C-alpha positions as a printed Julia matrix, in Angstrom:
303×3 Matrix{Float64}:
   0.0    0.0    0.0
   1.35   3.38  -0.99
   0.86   6.44   1.18
  -1.28   9.11  -0.41
   0.66  12.4   -0.33
  -1.05  15.23   1.49
  -1.89  18.28  -0.61
   0.68  21.05  -0.34
  -0.43  24.06   1.72
  -1.4   27.1   -0.32
   1.5   29.43  -1.03
   1.75  32.71   0.82
   0.61  35.44  -1.5
   0.4   39.2   -1.45
  -3.03  40.82  -1.63
  -4.63  44.23  -1.95
  -7.1   45.18   0.76
  -9.2   48.3    1.28
 -10.07  49.26   4.82
 -11.38  52.18   6.81
  -9.68  53.34  10.02
 -11.21  52.94  13.44
 -12.98  56.03  14.78
 -10.43  58.67  15.69
  -9.27  58.57  19.3
  -6.12  59.96  20.9
  -5.46  56.94  23.13
  -6.57  53.34  23.63
  -9.93  52.46  22.16
 -12.34  49.56  22.28
 -13.57  48.23  18.94
 -15.79  45.44  17.64
 -15.81  43.25  14.54
 -18.69  45.16  12.98
 -16.67  48.38  13.4
 -14.24  46.84  10.92
 -16.91  45.46   8.62
 -16.06  41.87   9.53
 -18.77  39.21   9.95
 -19.02  37.04  13.06
 -18.18  34.02  10.88
 -14.6   35.33  10.76
 -14.21  34.23  14.39
 -15.41  30.73  13.5
 -12.83  30.54  10.72
 -10.01  31.61  13.07
 -11.14  29.21  15.8
 -11.19  26.31  13.34
  -7.38  26.48  13.22
  -6.96  25.86  16.95
  -5.59  22.35  16.45
  -2.75  23.69  14.31
  -1.41  25.82  17.18
   1.71  24.55  18.95
   2.22  24.63  22.71
   4.51  27.44  23.85
   7.41  25.98  25.9
   8.37  29.48  27.05
   5.63  29.44  29.71
   6.96  26.17  31.12
  10.44  27.63  31.34
   9.17  30.75  33.13
   7.18  28.76  35.69
  10.06  26.37  36.35
  12.37  29.32  36.82
  10.0   30.89  39.37
   9.84  27.65  41.38
  13.6   27.23  41.36
  14.23  30.84  42.34
  11.79  30.42  45.23
  13.86  27.52  46.55
  17.24  28.9   45.53
  18.25  29.3   49.18
  18.21  25.51  49.73
  20.41  24.79  46.71
  24.11  24.16  47.03
  26.46  26.42  45.09
  26.97  23.92  42.22
  23.18  23.57  41.85
  22.79  27.35  41.7
  25.37  27.43  38.91
  23.38  24.79  37.02
  20.18  26.78  37.59
  21.77  29.92  36.19
  23.09  27.96  33.22
  19.83  26.31  32.14
  17.37  28.96  33.43
  14.54  26.4   33.54
  15.07  25.26  29.94
  14.61  21.47  29.76
  16.5   21.43  26.46
  19.7   22.71  28.07
  22.39  20.1   28.9
  22.51  21.37  32.51
  18.81  20.62  33.1
  18.99  16.83  33.75
  22.07  17.31  35.91
  20.22  19.89  37.99
  17.16  17.64  38.39
  19.29  14.71  39.54
  20.67  16.82  42.39
  17.33  18.18  43.65
  15.11  16.71  46.37
  12.71  14.23  44.79
   9.56  16.21  45.62
  10.93  19.38  44.05
  12.21  17.56  40.95
   8.83  15.87  40.46
   7.03  19.19  40.83
   9.22  20.68  38.09
   8.57  17.74  35.78
   4.8   18.22  36.19
   4.85  21.83  34.97
   2.86  21.79  31.74
   2.3   24.39  29.01
  -0.95  26.35  29.03
  -0.69  28.55  25.9
  -0.76  27.53  22.26
   0.3   30.09  19.68
   1.4   30.89  16.14
   2.77  34.01  14.45
   2.85  35.55  10.99
   4.66  38.72   9.88
   3.5   40.92   6.99
   4.91  43.85   5.1
   2.21  46.45   4.48
   2.47  49.24   1.88
  -0.2   51.87   1.3
  -1.01  52.61  -2.35
  -2.2   55.91  -3.79
  -5.77  54.57  -4.09
  -5.89  54.03  -0.3
  -5.55  50.24  -0.5
  -2.94  48.27   1.41
  -0.62  45.77  -0.24
  -0.07  43.0    2.32
   2.75  40.51   1.86
   2.92  37.6    4.36
   6.47  36.5    5.18
   7.78  33.06   6.14
   9.92  34.34   9.04
   8.47  33.48  12.47
  11.17  34.99  14.69
   9.5   37.34  17.16
  11.35  40.07  19.03
  10.21  42.37  21.81
  11.87  44.04  24.8
  13.03  41.43  27.29
  12.67  41.51  31.06
  13.09  39.12  33.97
  10.15  37.02  32.76
  10.38  37.54  29.01
  12.94  36.44  26.45
  13.58  39.18  23.91
  13.89  36.9   20.86
  11.77  33.78  20.33
  10.83  31.45  17.52
   7.15  30.49  17.15
   5.28  28.14  14.86
   3.89  29.9   11.78
   0.25  30.82  11.39
  -1.33  28.36   8.97
  -1.09  29.43   5.3
  -4.87  29.16   4.94
  -5.46  31.56   7.8
  -2.55  33.78   6.73
  -4.31  34.34   3.4
  -7.82  34.63   4.87
  -9.65  37.71   3.51
 -11.0   38.53   6.97
  -7.54  38.5    8.54
  -6.17  40.64   5.72
  -8.99  43.13   6.25
  -8.27  43.22   9.99
  -4.61  43.98   9.27
  -5.51  46.61   6.69
  -7.84  48.26   9.23
  -5.03  48.37  11.78
  -2.67  49.78   9.14
  -5.17  52.41   8.04
  -5.74  53.43  11.67
  -1.99  53.89  12.12
  -1.94  55.87   8.85
  -4.72  58.14  10.18
  -2.73  58.83  13.35
   0.83  58.99  12.04
   0.55  59.27   8.22
   2.25  55.86   8.02
   2.51  54.35   4.55
   4.78  51.36   5.23
   4.54  49.02   8.19
   5.67  45.69   9.52
   2.68  43.91  11.04
   3.0   40.87  13.31
  -0.16  38.9   14.03
  -0.39  36.41  16.89
  -2.99  33.72  17.38
  -2.96  32.52  21.0
  -5.09  30.05  22.93
  -4.82  30.05  26.73
  -6.24  27.05  28.57
  -7.54  27.38  32.12
  -6.48  24.11  33.73
  -8.29  22.04  36.29
  -5.94  22.9   39.15
  -6.08  26.68  39.33
  -5.85  29.71  37.1
  -3.48  30.4   34.22
  -1.91  33.58  32.91
  -2.72  34.83  29.4
   0.2   37.27  29.78
   2.65  35.95  32.42
   4.79  39.14  32.29
   2.04  41.21  33.96
   1.8   44.91  33.18
   3.92  45.59  30.1
   4.4   47.18  26.71
   4.99  45.03  23.62
   7.62  47.24  22.0
   5.63  48.12  18.86
   4.43  51.56  17.79
   0.77  50.49  17.95
  -0.89  47.25  18.98
  -4.12  45.36  19.11
  -3.42  43.88  22.53
  -6.26  41.41  22.02
  -9.17  40.73  19.72
 -11.07  37.94  21.46
 -11.96  35.06  19.16
 -13.26  32.61  21.77
 -14.08  32.93  25.44
 -15.57  29.68  26.69
 -16.03  28.23  30.18
 -13.91  30.79  32.01
 -14.08  33.81  34.26
 -11.39  36.43  34.76
  -9.26  37.5   31.81
  -9.94  41.2   32.41
  -7.98  43.49  30.09
  -6.67  46.71  31.64
  -4.89  49.65  30.07
  -3.08  51.96  32.49
  -1.42  55.33  32.15
   2.08  54.24  33.1
   3.05  50.92  34.7
   1.63  51.93  38.08
  -0.8   54.64  37.0
  -4.6   54.81  37.02
  -6.69  52.42  34.95
  -7.89  54.09  31.75
  -9.79  51.14  30.26
 -10.94  47.93  31.95
 -13.02  45.2   30.35
 -13.4   41.43  30.17
 -13.47  41.42  26.38
 -16.3   39.43  24.83
 -15.95  37.5   21.59
 -15.51  39.98  18.74
 -14.23  42.81  20.97
 -10.7   44.19  20.85
  -8.47  46.99  22.11
  -6.25  49.14  19.86
  -3.67  51.44  21.47
  -0.34  53.22  21.09
   2.43  51.19  22.71
   6.15  51.91  22.88
   7.13  55.52  23.71
   3.52  56.14  24.78
   2.14  56.4   28.33
  -0.07  53.33  27.81
   0.7   49.98  29.44
  -1.53  46.9   29.38
  -2.17  43.67  31.26
  -4.76  40.89  31.45
  -5.78  39.08  34.62
  -5.67  35.35  35.35
  -8.34  33.16  33.8
 -10.1   30.4   35.75
 -12.28  27.56  34.56
 -15.94  28.06  35.51
 -16.25  24.46  36.77
 -13.56  22.48  38.55
 -14.3   19.41  36.45
 -13.82  21.1   33.07
 -11.26  23.15  31.2
 -12.04  26.58  29.81
 -10.12  28.61  27.27
  -9.61  32.05  25.73
  -8.4   32.54  22.16
  -7.24  35.9   20.84
  -5.63  37.58  17.89
  -3.03  40.23  18.65
  -1.36  42.61  16.21
   1.89  44.56  16.56
   2.35  47.45  14.11
   5.89  48.77  13.56
   6.51  51.9   11.49
   9.29  51.26   9.01
  11.98  53.93   8.47
  10.21  55.54   5.51
   6.72  55.07   6.93
   5.93  58.67   7.87
   5.42  61.63   5.63
């Protein structure tokens, strides 16, 4: 019996897309799918690609690191050196050596740490034409960079957004709407857009963090911090935008499906966070799926 070859995925292709900007606002603003002229079926199409999302090992590394730092005082000097070397990364050669030297209960607890976010990324080049349309070119590169901190690696590699979804007319319209909004605010005509699809699962044994870094900026000129695609069987997950990392809350909302937040990011006063999500029933898992967009002005992007 001969294996039947699977059909090749559709090639990434550039596309023209017309879009209107969001209503003018000086700071963060809430928007909905119908604001962008997108049907609710767009969310169904995005959600149908959930199984193609890969688990993010970064979250596991962060949680292991937090546990080990909490118990750092009981580690001998050689174990601390191993901890600093591997930093919670199970793929590092120092990791098994570190585990072998830990108390059994602590080592077992570290082995049980499981991922809770699944994600994919696609980057696009966006150019505005004289007729007001945007030329969107999806790129194969899935390296993602943002400012690092104690709980965030500055440069990471993610699985790519599926080619079918990358070419989806609704996603292209969403990106064109973001681009046109940036154009309305900053006269931008050339952008690098990074779209994230992320699914956070609320486990059976407590809450999980959609954004483990807490209050933060993403390092882009403008962002859609979240457009909620699915919100099922959970409570929590409240999005907050603050003026400064410790300033007053400007916008606070548990975003429903089809709702999103657009805002200026780096070099602006606006910082954002999202609270822990919890499953509604102890016997079941809940989840929250979002799309996020980072918009970077390219060197020749402003008039």
